[in-house]
Structure formats: C-alpha cells, structure tokens
mmCIF file of C-alpha atoms in Angstrom:
data_model
loop_
_atom_site.group_PDB
_atom_site.id
_atom_site.type_symbol
_atom_site.label_atom_id
_atom_site.label_comp_id
_atom_site.label_asym_id
_atom_site.label_seq_id
_atom_site.Cartn_x
_atom_site.Cartn_y
_atom_site.Cartn_z
ATOM 1 C CA MET R 1 -0.073 0.041 -0.286
ATOM 2 C CA LEU R 2 1.650 3.344 -0.578
ATOM 3 C CA ILE R 3 -0.409 7.176 -0.425
ATOM 4 C CA ARG R 4 0.572 10.455 -0.827
ATOM 5 C CA ASN R 5 1.787 12.405 1.994
ATOM 6 C CA GLN R 6 -1.088 14.571 2.476
ATOM 7 C CA HIS R 7 -0.196 16.613 5.820
ATOM 8 C CA ALA R 8 -0.603 20.555 5.709
ATOM 9 C CA ASP R 9 3.269 20.819 6.352
ATOM 10 C CA TYR R 10 4.423 19.533 3.565
ATOM 11 C CA LEU R 11 6.771 20.895 1.229
ATOM 12 C CA LYS R 12 7.268 23.581 3.929
ATOM 13 C CA PRO R 13 10.895 24.029 5.431
ATOM 14 C CA LEU R 14 12.051 21.872 7.513
ATOM 15 C CA GLU R 15 12.045 23.658 11.456
ATOM 16 C CA ALA R 16 15.860 26.016 11.809
ATOM 17 C CA VAL R 17 16.092 23.082 14.733
ATOM 18 C CA ASP R 18 15.966 20.129 11.698
ATOM 19 C CA ALA R 19 17.711 21.993 9.498
ATOM 20 C CA GLU R 20 20.829 22.449 11.406
ATOM 21 C CA THR R 21 20.732 18.973 13.118
ATOM 22 C CA LEU R 22 20.725 17.182 9.530
ATOM 23 C CA GLY R 23 22.018 19.828 7.294
ATOM 24 C CA VAL R 24 25.705 20.037 4.822
ATOM 25 C CA GLU R 25 27.444 21.775 7.729
ATOM 26 C CA ALA R 26 26.371 19.011 9.908
ATOM 27 C CA ALA R 27 27.303 15.917 7.685
ATOM 28 C CA GLU R 28 31.053 17.771 6.751
ATOM 29 C CA THR R 29 30.815 18.248 11.200
ATOM 30 C CA VAL R 30 29.923 14.025 11.825
ATOM 31 C CA GLU R 31 32.912 13.368 8.703
ATOM 32 C CA ARG R 32 35.481 15.250 11.076
ATOM 33 C CA PHE R 33 34.656 13.044 14.077
ATOM 34 C CA LEU R 34 34.364 9.641 12.126
ATOM 35 C CA SER R 35 38.337 10.463 11.046
ATOM 36 C CA HIS R 36 39.315 9.709 14.017
ATOM 37 C CA ARG R 37 37.230 6.601 14.348
ATOM 38 C CA PRO R 38 40.522 3.734 13.872
ATOM 39 C CA ASN R 39 38.188 1.673 11.089
ATOM 40 C CA HIS R 40 36.256 3.862 9.481
ATOM 41 C CA ARG R 41 36.472 4.269 6.188
ATOM 42 C CA PRO R 42 33.093 4.651 3.589
ATOM 43 C CA THR R 43 31.122 2.031 2.785
ATOM 44 C CA PRO R 44 30.801 0.461 -0.461
ATOM 45 C CA LEU R 45 28.245 1.935 -2.793
ATOM 46 C CA ARG R 46 26.715 -1.044 -6.076
ATOM 47 C CA SER R 47 25.420 -0.980 -8.824
ATOM 48 C CA LEU R 48 23.000 -3.356 -9.809
ATOM 49 C CA PRO R 49 21.964 -2.698 -13.718
ATOM 50 C CA ALA R 50 20.664 -5.901 -14.194
ATOM 51 C CA LEU R 51 17.772 -5.412 -11.007
ATOM 52 C CA ALA R 52 16.922 -2.290 -12.831
ATOM 53 C CA GLN R 53 16.552 -3.737 -16.394
ATOM 54 C CA GLU R 54 14.014 -5.735 -14.989
ATOM 55 C CA LEU R 55 12.230 -3.768 -12.861
ATOM 56 C CA GLY R 56 12.191 -1.126 -16.354
ATOM 57 C CA ILE R 57 13.736 1.823 -14.372
ATOM 58 C CA GLY R 58 16.695 3.508 -15.062
ATOM 59 C CA ALA R 59 20.033 3.060 -12.473
ATOM 60 C CA ILE R 60 19.988 1.215 -9.282
ATOM 61 C CA HIS R 61 22.092 1.966 -6.389
ATOM 62 C CA LEU R 62 22.706 0.671 -3.095
ATOM 63 C CA LYS R 63 24.380 2.031 -0.028
ATOM 64 C CA ASP R 64 26.178 -1.124 2.048
ATOM 65 C CA GLU R 65 25.710 -0.159 5.616
ATOM 66 C CA GLY R 66 26.759 -4.220 6.416
ATOM 67 C CA PHE R 67 30.317 -2.716 7.045
ATOM 68 C CA ARG R 68 29.710 0.245 8.523
ATOM 69 C CA LEU R 69 32.787 0.165 11.760
ATOM 70 C CA GLY R 70 32.185 -3.356 12.144
ATOM 71 C CA LEU R 71 29.011 -3.440 13.606
ATOM 72 C CA GLY R 72 27.061 -4.576 10.377
ATOM 73 C CA SER R 73 24.539 -1.986 10.564
ATOM 74 C CA PHE R 74 23.973 2.195 9.919
ATOM 75 C CA LYS R 75 23.502 2.531 13.366
ATOM 76 C CA ALA R 76 27.355 2.172 13.979
ATOM 77 C CA LEU R 77 27.114 6.090 12.854
ATOM 78 C CA GLY R 78 24.263 7.318 15.354
ATOM 79 C CA GLY R 79 24.621 6.653 19.407
ATOM 80 C CA ALA R 80 28.310 5.554 19.251
ATOM 81 C CA TYR R 81 28.219 9.191 17.847
ATOM 82 C CA ALA R 82 25.959 11.045 20.580
ATOM 83 C CA VAL R 83 27.854 9.222 22.913
ATOM 84 C CA ILE R 84 31.010 10.384 21.899
ATOM 85 C CA ARG R 85 30.012 14.369 21.604
ATOM 86 C CA LEU R 86 28.025 14.224 24.814
ATOM 87 C CA VAL R 87 31.683 12.688 26.989
ATOM 88 C CA LEU R 88 33.139 15.975 24.923
ATOM 89 C CA GLU R 89 30.531 18.163 25.981
ATOM 90 C CA ALA R 90 30.569 17.207 29.818
ATOM 91 C CA ALA R 91 34.363 17.812 28.979
ATOM 92 C CA GLU R 92 34.135 20.461 27.862
ATOM 93 C CA LYS R 93 31.152 22.195 31.232
ATOM 94 C CA LYS R 94 33.553 20.570 33.350
ATOM 95 C CA LEU R 95 37.191 21.686 31.876
ATOM 96 C CA GLY R 96 35.818 24.733 31.455
ATOM 97 C CA ARG R 97 37.219 25.371 27.782
ATOM 98 C CA PRO R 98 36.112 23.646 24.957
ATOM 99 C CA VAL R 99 37.354 20.027 23.743
ATOM 100 C CA ALA R 100 38.711 19.296 20.514
ATOM 101 C CA ILE R 101 37.916 15.207 19.625
ATOM 102 C CA ALA R 102 41.240 14.899 19.285
ATOM 103 C CA GLU R 103 41.805 15.137 23.449
ATOM 104 C CA LEU R 104 39.592 11.510 23.427
ATOM 105 C CA HIS R 105 41.406 9.874 25.500
ATOM 106 C CA SER R 106 43.140 12.177 27.299
ATOM 107 C CA PRO R 107 44.381 11.771 30.658
ATOM 108 C CA GLU R 108 41.440 14.735 31.700
ATOM 109 C CA VAL R 109 37.856 13.782 29.974
ATOM 110 C CA ALA R 110 38.801 9.815 30.593
ATOM 111 C CA LYS R 111 38.390 10.771 33.789
ATOM 112 C CA ILE R 112 35.423 12.054 33.433
ATOM 113 C CA SER R 113 34.639 9.571 30.002
ATOM 114 C CA ALA R 114 34.994 6.770 33.091
ATOM 115 C CA SER R 115 32.256 8.622 35.409
ATOM 116 C CA MET R 116 29.123 8.665 32.731
ATOM 117 C CA THR R 117 27.049 5.942 32.305
ATOM 118 C CA PHE R 118 25.073 5.389 28.759
ATOM 119 C CA GLY R 119 21.778 3.716 28.789
ATOM 120 C CA CYS R 120 19.316 2.931 25.826
ATOM 121 C CA ALA R 121 16.659 0.601 24.684
ATOM 122 C CA THR R 122 17.302 -1.452 21.447
ATOM 123 C CA ASP R 123 16.902 -4.744 18.903
ATOM 124 C CA GLY R 124 20.130 -4.662 19.030
ATOM 125 C CA ASN R 125 21.600 -2.494 16.646
ATOM 126 C CA HIS R 126 21.845 0.562 18.211
ATOM 127 C CA GLY R 127 22.468 -0.822 21.180
ATOM 128 C CA ARG R 128 25.381 -2.025 19.947
ATOM 129 C CA SER R 129 26.372 1.268 18.564
ATOM 130 C CA VAL R 130 26.316 2.993 21.917
ATOM 131 C CA ALA R 131 28.327 0.012 23.708
ATOM 132 C CA GLN R 132 30.842 0.003 21.443
ATOM 133 C CA GLY R 133 30.781 4.438 22.089
ATOM 134 C CA ALA R 134 30.873 3.133 25.154
ATOM 135 C CA GLN R 135 33.952 0.845 25.430
ATOM 136 C CA LEU R 136 35.625 3.665 22.630
ATOM 137 C CA VAL R 137 35.537 5.949 25.602
ATOM 138 C CA GLY R 138 36.070 4.048 28.763
ATOM 139 C CA ALA R 139 32.266 5.120 29.231
ATOM 140 C CA ARG R 140 29.851 2.409 30.866
ATOM 141 C CA SER R 141 26.664 1.183 29.066
ATOM 142 C CA VAL R 142 23.294 -0.594 30.230
ATOM 143 C CA ILE R 143 21.221 -1.753 27.186
ATOM 144 C CA PHE R 144 17.790 -3.128 27.337
ATOM 145 C CA VAL R 145 16.575 -5.035 25.269
ATOM 146 C CA HIS R 146 12.515 -6.919 24.623
ATOM 147 C CA ALA R 147 11.845 -10.217 24.343
ATOM 148 C CA GLY R 148 11.476 -10.604 21.235
ATOM 149 C CA VAL R 149 15.367 -9.254 20.818
ATOM 150 C CA SER R 150 17.905 -12.829 20.094
ATOM 151 C CA ASP R 151 20.703 -14.389 21.912
ATOM 152 C CA ALA R 152 22.462 -13.875 19.348
ATOM 153 C CA ARG R 153 21.621 -10.240 19.205
ATOM 154 C CA VAL R 154 22.073 -9.955 22.957
ATOM 155 C CA ALA R 155 25.414 -11.452 22.670
ATOM 156 C CA ALA R 156 26.712 -9.271 19.999
ATOM 157 C CA ILE R 157 26.387 -6.314 22.492
ATOM 158 C CA ALA R 158 27.284 -7.788 25.555
ATOM 159 C CA ARG R 159 30.470 -8.184 23.762
ATOM 160 C CA TYR R 160 31.368 -5.096 24.103
ATOM 161 C CA GLY R 161 30.716 -4.406 27.717
ATOM 162 C CA ALA R 162 27.948 -3.585 28.408
ATOM 163 C CA VAL R 163 24.832 -4.986 31.824
ATOM 164 C CA MET R 164 21.966 -6.042 29.773
ATOM 165 C CA GLU R 165 18.583 -6.183 30.618
ATOM 166 C CA ARG R 166 16.065 -8.002 29.076
ATOM 167 C CA VAL R 167 12.442 -5.748 29.904
ATOM 168 C CA ALA R 168 9.186 -8.415 29.280
ATOM 169 C CA GLY R 169 6.881 -6.578 26.282
ATOM 170 C CA THR R 170 7.542 -4.757 22.822
ATOM 171 C CA TYR R 171 10.067 -2.429 22.058
ATOM 172 C CA ASP R 172 8.527 0.528 23.471
ATOM 173 C CA ASP R 173 7.668 -1.254 26.426
ATOM 174 C CA SER R 174 12.111 -1.295 26.896
ATOM 175 C CA VAL R 175 11.912 1.900 25.481
ATOM 176 C CA ALA R 176 9.741 3.356 29.125
ATOM 177 C CA GLU R 177 12.313 1.110 30.569
ATOM 178 C CA ALA R 178 15.386 2.340 29.383
ATOM 179 C CA ALA R 179 14.349 6.313 30.050
ATOM 180 C CA ARG R 180 12.479 5.278 34.012
ATOM 181 C CA VAL R 181 16.301 3.013 35.145
ATOM 182 C CA CYS R 182 18.433 5.655 33.698
ATOM 183 C CA GLU R 183 16.289 8.153 34.962
ATOM 184 C CA ALA R 184 16.508 6.746 38.731
ATOM 185 C CA HIS R 185 20.021 6.207 38.980
ATOM 186 C CA GLY R 186 21.145 9.215 36.906
ATOM 187 C CA TRP R 187 22.284 8.263 33.835
ATOM 188 C CA THR R 188 22.454 9.515 30.039
ATOM 189 C CA VAL R 189 19.856 7.768 27.736
ATOM 190 C CA VAL R 190 21.061 7.346 23.809
ATOM 191 C CA SER R 191 17.241 6.834 22.711
ATOM 192 C CA ASP R 192 17.146 6.603 18.565
ATOM 193 C CA THR R 193 13.690 8.047 19.305
ATOM 194 C CA SER R 194 12.236 10.978 20.657
ATOM 195 C CA TRP R 195 9.087 11.662 23.373
ATOM 196 C CA PRO R 196 8.675 15.567 24.306
ATOM 197 C CA GLY R 197 10.990 17.336 26.136
ATOM 198 C CA TYR R 198 13.910 14.704 24.741
ATOM 199 C CA GLU R 199 14.815 15.370 21.450
ATOM 200 C CA ARG R 200 18.945 16.630 21.321
ATOM 201 C CA ILE R 201 20.401 13.368 21.569
ATOM 202 C CA PRO R 202 17.823 11.958 19.367
ATOM 203 C CA GLY R 203 19.019 13.824 16.675
ATOM 204 C CA LEU R 204 22.596 13.587 17.522
ATOM 205 C CA VAL R 205 21.945 10.209 16.132
ATOM 206 C CA MET R 206 20.243 11.187 13.077
ATOM 207 C CA GLN R 207 22.984 13.199 12.609
ATOM 208 C CA GLY R 208 25.200 10.905 12.300
ATOM 209 C CA TYR R 209 23.667 8.653 9.924
ATOM 210 C CA THR R 210 23.818 12.012 7.518
ATOM 211 C CA ALA R 211 27.143 10.482 6.913
ATOM 212 C CA ILE R 212 26.055 7.666 4.534
ATOM 213 C CA PHE R 213 24.379 10.176 2.206
ATOM 214 C CA ARG R 214 27.202 12.276 1.524
ATOM 215 C CA GLU R 215 28.949 9.336 1.301
ATOM 216 C CA ALA R 216 26.643 7.932 -2.124
ATOM 217 C CA LEU R 217 26.735 11.246 -3.451
ATOM 218 C CA GLU R 218 30.210 12.252 -3.512
ATOM 219 C CA LYS R 219 30.352 8.524 -5.303
ATOM 220 C CA LEU R 220 27.024 8.939 -7.660
ATOM 221 C CA PRO R 221 26.942 9.055 -11.167
ATOM 222 C CA GLN R 222 25.141 11.323 -10.941
ATOM 223 C CA PRO R 223 21.408 12.160 -8.327
ATOM 224 C CA PRO R 224 19.161 9.982 -7.595
ATOM 225 C CA THR R 225 16.053 10.900 -9.113
ATOM 226 C CA HIS R 226 14.589 8.622 -6.252
ATOM 227 C CA VAL R 227 15.180 7.214 -2.627
ATOM 228 C CA PHE R 228 12.843 4.515 -1.073
ATOM 229 C CA ILE R 229 14.332 4.258 2.643
ATOM 230 C CA GLN R 230 13.210 1.589 5.257
ATOM 231 C CA SER R 231 11.641 2.975 8.673
ATOM 232 C CA GLY R 232 11.141 1.929 12.161
ATOM 233 C CA VAL R 233 10.491 5.155 14.712
ATOM 234 C CA GLY R 234 11.867 7.131 11.796
ATOM 235 C CA GLY R 235 15.506 8.219 12.167
ATOM 236 C CA ILE R 236 17.805 7.000 8.970
ATOM 237 C CA ALA R 237 14.288 8.635 6.867
ATOM 238 C CA ALA R 238 14.371 11.989 8.608
ATOM 239 C CA ALA R 239 18.534 12.077 7.851
ATOM 240 C CA ALA R 240 17.821 11.147 4.808
ATOM 241 C CA SER R 241 15.273 12.950 3.443
ATOM 242 C CA GLY R 242 16.696 15.562 5.836
ATOM 243 C CA TYR R 243 20.188 16.086 4.755
ATOM 244 C CA LEU R 244 19.210 15.593 0.649
ATOM 245 C CA ALA R 245 15.737 18.261 1.121
ATOM 246 C CA SER R 246 19.333 20.684 2.655
ATOM 247 C CA ARG R 247 21.219 19.839 0.005
ATOM 248 C CA PHE R 248 19.394 20.322 -3.074
ATOM 249 C CA GLY R 249 16.526 22.429 -2.557
ATOM 250 C CA GLU R 250 13.526 21.960 -4.621
ATOM 251 C CA ALA R 251 15.820 19.884 -7.023
ATOM 252 C CA ARG R 252 15.583 17.029 -4.178
ATOM 253 C CA PRO R 253 14.722 13.869 -5.255
ATOM 254 C CA THR R 254 11.512 11.767 -4.313
ATOM 255 C CA PHE R 255 11.500 10.977 -1.002
ATOM 256 C CA ILE R 256 9.591 7.596 0.445
ATOM 257 C CA VAL R 257 9.520 5.678 3.127
ATOM 258 C CA VAL R 258 9.069 2.232 3.554
ATOM 259 C CA ASP R 259 6.936 0.414 6.831
ATOM 260 C CA PRO R 260 7.120 -3.630 7.786
ATOM 261 C CA ALA R 261 2.945 -3.665 7.202
ATOM 262 C CA ARG R 262 2.936 -5.480 10.643
ATOM 263 C CA ALA R 263 4.841 -2.300 12.252
ATOM 264 C CA ALA R 264 4.331 0.564 10.233
ATOM 265 C CA CYS R 265 3.543 2.968 12.778
ATOM 266 C CA ILE R 266 5.599 6.415 10.208
ATOM 267 C CA PHE R 267 2.738 4.854 7.976
ATOM 268 C CA GLU R 268 -0.370 5.218 9.783
ATOM 269 C CA THR R 269 1.314 8.407 11.159
ATOM 270 C CA ALA R 270 1.244 9.742 8.146
ATOM 271 C CA ARG R 271 -1.902 8.281 6.971
ATOM 272 C CA GLN R 272 -4.058 9.882 10.012
ATOM 273 C CA GLY R 273 -1.777 12.918 9.829
ATOM 274 C CA LYS R 274 -0.404 12.769 13.168
ATOM 275 C CA PRO R 275 1.975 10.299 15.443
ATOM 276 C CA VAL R 276 0.081 6.978 16.454
ATOM 277 C CA LYS R 277 1.856 4.458 18.706
ATOM 278 C CA LEU R 278 0.159 0.838 17.273
ATOM 279 C CA ALA R 279 -1.340 -2.145 19.020
ATOM 280 C CA HIS R 280 1.679 -4.113 19.349
ATOM 281 C CA GLY R 281 0.365 -7.511 17.058
ATOM 282 C CA GLU R 282 2.343 -10.061 14.717
ATOM 283 C CA PRO R 283 5.426 -9.976 14.903
ATOM 284 C CA THR R 284 7.505 -8.825 11.502
ATOM 285 C CA VAL R 285 10.171 -10.415 9.935
ATOM 286 C CA MET R 286 12.053 -7.393 10.092
ATOM 287 C CA ALA R 287 13.366 -7.420 13.573
ATOM 288 C CA MET R 288 14.782 -4.412 13.752
ATOM 289 C CA LEU R 289 12.024 -2.309 11.941
ATOM 290 C CA GLU R 290 9.354 -3.524 14.572
ATOM 291 C CA CYS R 291 8.289 -0.518 16.429
ATOM 292 C CA TYR R 292 5.042 0.712 16.836
ATOM 293 C CA GLU R 293 5.538 4.380 17.292
ATOM 294 C CA PRO R 294 6.974 6.887 15.799
ATOM 295 C CA SER R 295 10.035 9.347 17.098
ATOM 296 C CA GLN R 296 8.168 12.955 17.264
ATOM 297 C CA VAL R 297 11.552 14.514 15.784
ATOM 298 C CA ALA R 298 11.884 12.126 13.224
ATOM 299 C CA TRP R 299 8.050 12.374 11.861
ATOM 300 C CA ARG R 300 8.791 16.560 12.491
ATOM 301 C CA VAL R 301 10.756 16.630 9.593
ATOM 302 C CA LEU R 302 9.082 13.700 7.599
ATOM 303 C CA SER R 303 5.656 15.871 7.389
ATOM 304 C CA ARG R 304 7.536 18.159 5.983
ATOM 305 C CA VAL R 305 10.123 16.234 3.559
ATOM 306 C CA ALA R 306 8.661 12.862 2.412
ATOM 307 C CA ASP R 307 6.929 12.355 -0.515
ATOM 308 C CA ALA R 308 5.201 8.795 0.334
ATOM 309 C CA PHE R 309 4.759 6.494 2.341
ATOM 310 C CA MET R 310 4.586 2.505 2.073
ATOM 311 C CA THR R 311 3.672 -1.157 3.671
ATOM 312 C CA VAL R 312 5.617 -3.755 2.496
ATOM 313 C CA GLU R 313 4.182 -7.441 3.233
ATOM 314 C CA ASP R 314 7.251 -9.826 5.038
ATOM 315 C CA ASP R 315 7.355 -12.030 2.259
ATOM 316 C CA THR R 316 8.655 -9.688 -0.278
ATOM 317 C CA ALA R 317 11.470 -8.952 2.569
ATOM 318 C CA VAL R 318 12.390 -11.976 3.096
ATOM 319 C CA GLU R 319 12.413 -12.273 -1.379
ATOM 320 C CA VAL R 320 14.949 -9.521 -1.343
ATOM 321 C CA MET R 321 17.292 -11.689 0.901
ATOM 322 C CA ASN R 322 17.430 -13.543 -1.355
ATOM 323 C CA LEU R 323 17.431 -12.131 -4.891
ATOM 324 C CA LEU R 324 20.639 -10.356 -3.268
ATOM 325 C CA ALA R 325 22.030 -13.206 -2.193
ATOM 326 C CA ARG R 326 21.483 -15.153 -5.932
ATOM 327 C CA PRO R 327 21.426 -11.105 -8.281
ATOM 328 C CA PHE R 328 19.748 -11.157 -11.698
ATOM 329 C CA GLY R 329 23.365 -11.739 -14.009
ATOM 330 C CA HIS R 330 26.587 -9.801 -13.406
ATOM 331 C CA ASP R 331 24.563 -8.228 -9.861
ATOM 332 C CA PRO R 332 26.677 -8.457 -7.541
ATOM 333 C CA VAL R 333 26.270 -10.491 -4.255
ATOM 334 C CA VAL R 334 25.102 -8.653 -1.480
ATOM 335 C CA VAL R 335 23.889 -9.252 2.250
ATOM 336 C CA ALA R 336 21.200 -7.984 3.639
ATOM 337 C CA GLY R 337 20.201 -8.544 7.065
ATOM 338 C CA GLU R 338 16.113 -9.110 7.464
ATOM 339 C CA SER R 339 15.584 -5.890 7.724
ATOM 340 C CA GLY R 340 18.215 -4.702 5.567
ATOM 341 C CA GLY R 341 16.037 -4.437 1.850
ATOM 342 C CA ALA R 342 13.483 -3.132 3.542
ATOM 343 C CA GLY R 343 13.917 -0.147 1.314
ATOM 344 C CA LEU R 344 14.532 -2.699 -1.775
ATOM 345 C CA ALA R 345 11.877 -4.120 -1.015
ATOM 346 C CA GLY R 346 9.426 -1.099 -1.285
ATOM 347 C CA LEU R 347 11.083 -0.730 -5.027
ATOM 348 C CA LEU R 348 9.518 -4.413 -6.505
ATOM 349 C CA VAL R 349 5.910 -3.183 -4.978
ATOM 350 C CA ALA R 350 5.796 -0.107 -6.458
ATOM 351 C CA ALA R 351 8.112 -1.374 -9.348
ATOM 352 C CA ARG R 352 5.570 -3.641 -10.403
ATOM 353 C CA ASP R 353 2.848 -1.664 -9.549
ATOM 354 C CA PRO R 354 1.563 0.239 -12.834
ATOM 355 C CA ASN R 355 -0.631 2.388 -10.416
ATOM 356 C CA MET R 356 1.917 2.920 -7.428
ATOM 357 C CA ARG R 357 4.736 3.507 -10.888
ATOM 358 C CA ALA R 358 2.503 6.593 -11.506
ATOM 359 C CA ALA R 359 1.766 7.934 -8.262
ATOM 360 C CA ILE R 360 6.083 8.291 -7.613
ATOM 361 C CA GLY R 361 6.867 8.917 -11.003
ATOM 362 C CA LEU R 362 8.827 6.097 -11.423
ATOM 363 C CA ASP R 363 10.083 5.370 -14.939
ATOM 364 C CA ALA R 364 12.296 4.473 -17.573
ATOM 365 C CA HIS R 365 14.779 7.229 -16.295
ATOM 366 C CA SER R 366 13.889 6.232 -12.436
ATOM 367 C CA ARG R 367 17.931 6.395 -11.064
ATOM 368 C CA VAL R 368 17.068 4.845 -7.366
ATOM 369 C CA LEU R 369 19.259 5.310 -3.973
ATOM 370 C CA LEU R 370 18.519 2.634 -1.757
ATOM 371 C CA VAL R 371 20.977 1.621 1.575
ATOM 372 C CA ILE R 372 21.332 -1.721 3.060
ATOM 373 C CA THR R 373 20.788 -1.163 6.803
ATOM 374 C CA GLU R 374 21.874 -4.233 7.597
ATOM 375 C CA GLY R 375 24.249 -7.300 7.219
ATOM 376 C CA ALA R 376 23.939 -10.813 8.088
ATOM 377 C CA THR R 377 23.693 -9.081 11.908
ATOM 378 C CA ASP R 378 21.810 -13.095 13.313
ATOM 379 C CA PRO R 379 23.874 -15.298 10.740
ATOM 380 C CA ASP R 380 21.555 -18.291 12.366
ATOM 381 C CA ARG R 381 18.153 -15.995 10.768
ATOM 382 C CA TYR R 382 20.045 -15.904 7.503
ATOM 383 C CA ARG R 383 20.549 -18.494 7.272
ATOM 384 C CA GLU R 384 16.837 -20.185 7.848
ATOM 385 C CA LEU R 385 15.219 -17.396 5.408
ATOM 386 C CA VAL R 386 18.215 -18.139 2.812
ATOM 387 C CA GLY R 387 19.485 -20.952 2.678
ATOM 388 C CA LEU R 388 23.214 -20.270 2.560
ATOM 389 C CA THR R 389 25.318 -18.601 5.841
ATOM 390 C CA PRO R 390 26.757 -15.165 4.749
ATOM 391 C CA GLY R 391 30.020 -17.123 4.538
ATOM 392 C CA ASP R 392 28.898 -19.245 1.505
ATOM 393 C CA ILE R 393 27.815 -16.386 -0.278
ATOM 394 C CA ALA R 394 31.153 -14.050 0.708
ATOM 395 C CA VAL R 395 32.563 -16.347 -0.863
ATOM 396 C CA ALA R 396 30.574 -16.603 -3.929
ATOM 397 C CA GLY R 397 30.625 -13.810 -4.299
ATOM 398 C CA LYS R 398 34.219 -13.650 -5.623
#
C-alpha cells in the first residue's frame, strides 16, 4: 500500500533546529568525527544494472551498511557518535574550556568519561553502537532489550562490555523502562527515538546517519531521482530526507518511506496526520523495524519532506534477501539482513504496480538510491531464511 504525503506541513521548510541538525555542515561535522575512528572507511556503493532493467527503471544503487565500523549496521554511525559528542560536551562543561575530538583519550577527558553511564533500549543494532561508543571512551553502558530480541543479538551487544537488561513486552516497553531506570540512576539515555522534552540526543543520533548520504553522493555518477528507505521509528528516514532536502532544495529526489506492514507506525502516522501508537500485533520478520510508535522529531521532518509512505509484507523482505544473495545477471552479491533490504522491498512493490509507479513518477529514466541498513547481524536467522550462510555468499561473490 502506498499513500502520498497529505500533511498540512508538506513542502514547508524544515524547522531551524532540524535544518541545522541534518544539514550539509552537520554532515561535514560527522565526517570530521569519523576521521578519528581507527576503522572508519566509506561503505561500498553498489550498482545493480540487471535488476534495474528487470524492473524497468534507469539505475539502482545500494549503499551497503553491512560494512560500517565493524558493527554490520548503519546504526554504528548513530549511537556511538552521540556518545562521543556527549562525552566531549561533559568535558567542556567540567573543564570550562573547548575540548577537541583529538583530546578524547587524554587523561583529563578519560577521567570524566569513566564516570559516565549511557543507557538505551534496542532491537539489537542501536544498542551495539551505544555499547561500542561507551567502550571507545571508557564509559559504562547498560542496554535494555525486549523479549523478542534474539540471544545472538544480545550476545553481540554484550561483547562490548555492556550490562544487559531484559524487559518484558515490546521495543516500546523497553524504551520506557530504559528511560525510567536511567533517570533513577542519573545515567544518560541515548535513544534513537524522541518524546516531548527529549529531542537533542535523538537528533545527534540522526545526525550521525547523514554520513551515509554524504558518502553516497560523492560516488554516484548522477544524483538520485528517487530514494526508498526503510523506517522503524523514523530516524534514518528523517536523516536521509532532511539531508537531501538541505543539499538539493526543490531539486531533491522523490522520497519514499517504507514500513513493515506488521509494524507500520510511520505509515499510520502519515495516514492519520499525527503521531500514532499502534497496538502490538504479530511480529514481523523485519525485527529491527518492529516499532509501534514514531519518533516525534523524525515525524516532524518527514511530514515536511517525505513524498510518499508505503508498507511491505514479510514475504517481500525475504524475497529481497534471496534476490541479493542470488542476483540477476552480473549484479553483485549482497548480504542483507531481514530488515536491511526493506527499502529495496518497497522498490519491488512499487515497480511492479502501474498505479504506484505513476503516483511517484517511477519510470525508465529513474535513478534509485537504496540503503542496505544491515548485513547478517543474526547469522542463524539469515541461514534459515536464505538457505546459505553469509560466509557461503561471500565466497560465491568473489
């Protein structure tokens, strides 16, 4: 299902705080911070000409975040970036002077970061990023996971020294519990979703994601005409659309937000024109996108600059995983986790439907940018759905 943006704020300029958070200068700031990460390098941008021909469009490019900072997910850019920014800000306040990123591991700053604890709720990837960021600066992390998070994902977070806390219920229940416990202990919540009175830190998380699109534009032969991107609470979708709107203005690409049909909180928010909290239903295979309430700051951005909203079924997400593992023609092999290819799932659905194609102007000249937001972050689940291990695919792709 696809709907066009009908919100009263559609096509209005971003609010000043959002334009500053997600603009061109902000993305350059992120790049400066990333340059101090020892394992930082731009992630691959892959072209899929055979699939583009199959779908009757001009070009498809994938930004493959499965290679991001050793975490296998785009979220490596968000939580860890916010943690580092918050440590430096705490140091500036304590020391009474500006503190540069190059001082992060100085004795003065290290003493301050060692006294800090960062907490968050996660489906898996955001928690790994926060835990990694805390480990990088010598701080403590406490990560809250709901009942549906697999043991493999929990173990992957714990490897970074995090204290793990299981919470009964859904992702949104874990968000509430993380906020409650962190407030009680005086810890800093680094959430990728926002609520009234809590916007700046989720803004920093989203700011980290702008690096994806800055990198992509440096490598693309031409700017994209369309961007399909998946959305959980809305963070990466807002980062992408906000940055591209700031970069291109009225010449920006058409932007389509893709939700799992079983957890379509952004889609339903767009349909009703205001933030909507959904009832918990049947789990979606796109576990990293299983969110039932949107980030308010993300929706504020999307209401202005997203052009359309759509849903995809679980079967299509699994089809994408297999399609990328066994691609058309000479297209490259790509490992995409259950949620990682949801944007491509949206493109498949839209390209196969004449009415959807017309609604968003998708044609033989369209140049589509997609983000594979995660690799096989749960290898056992990947093998179950694709019938191959990530290692098998890596060998086949050589």
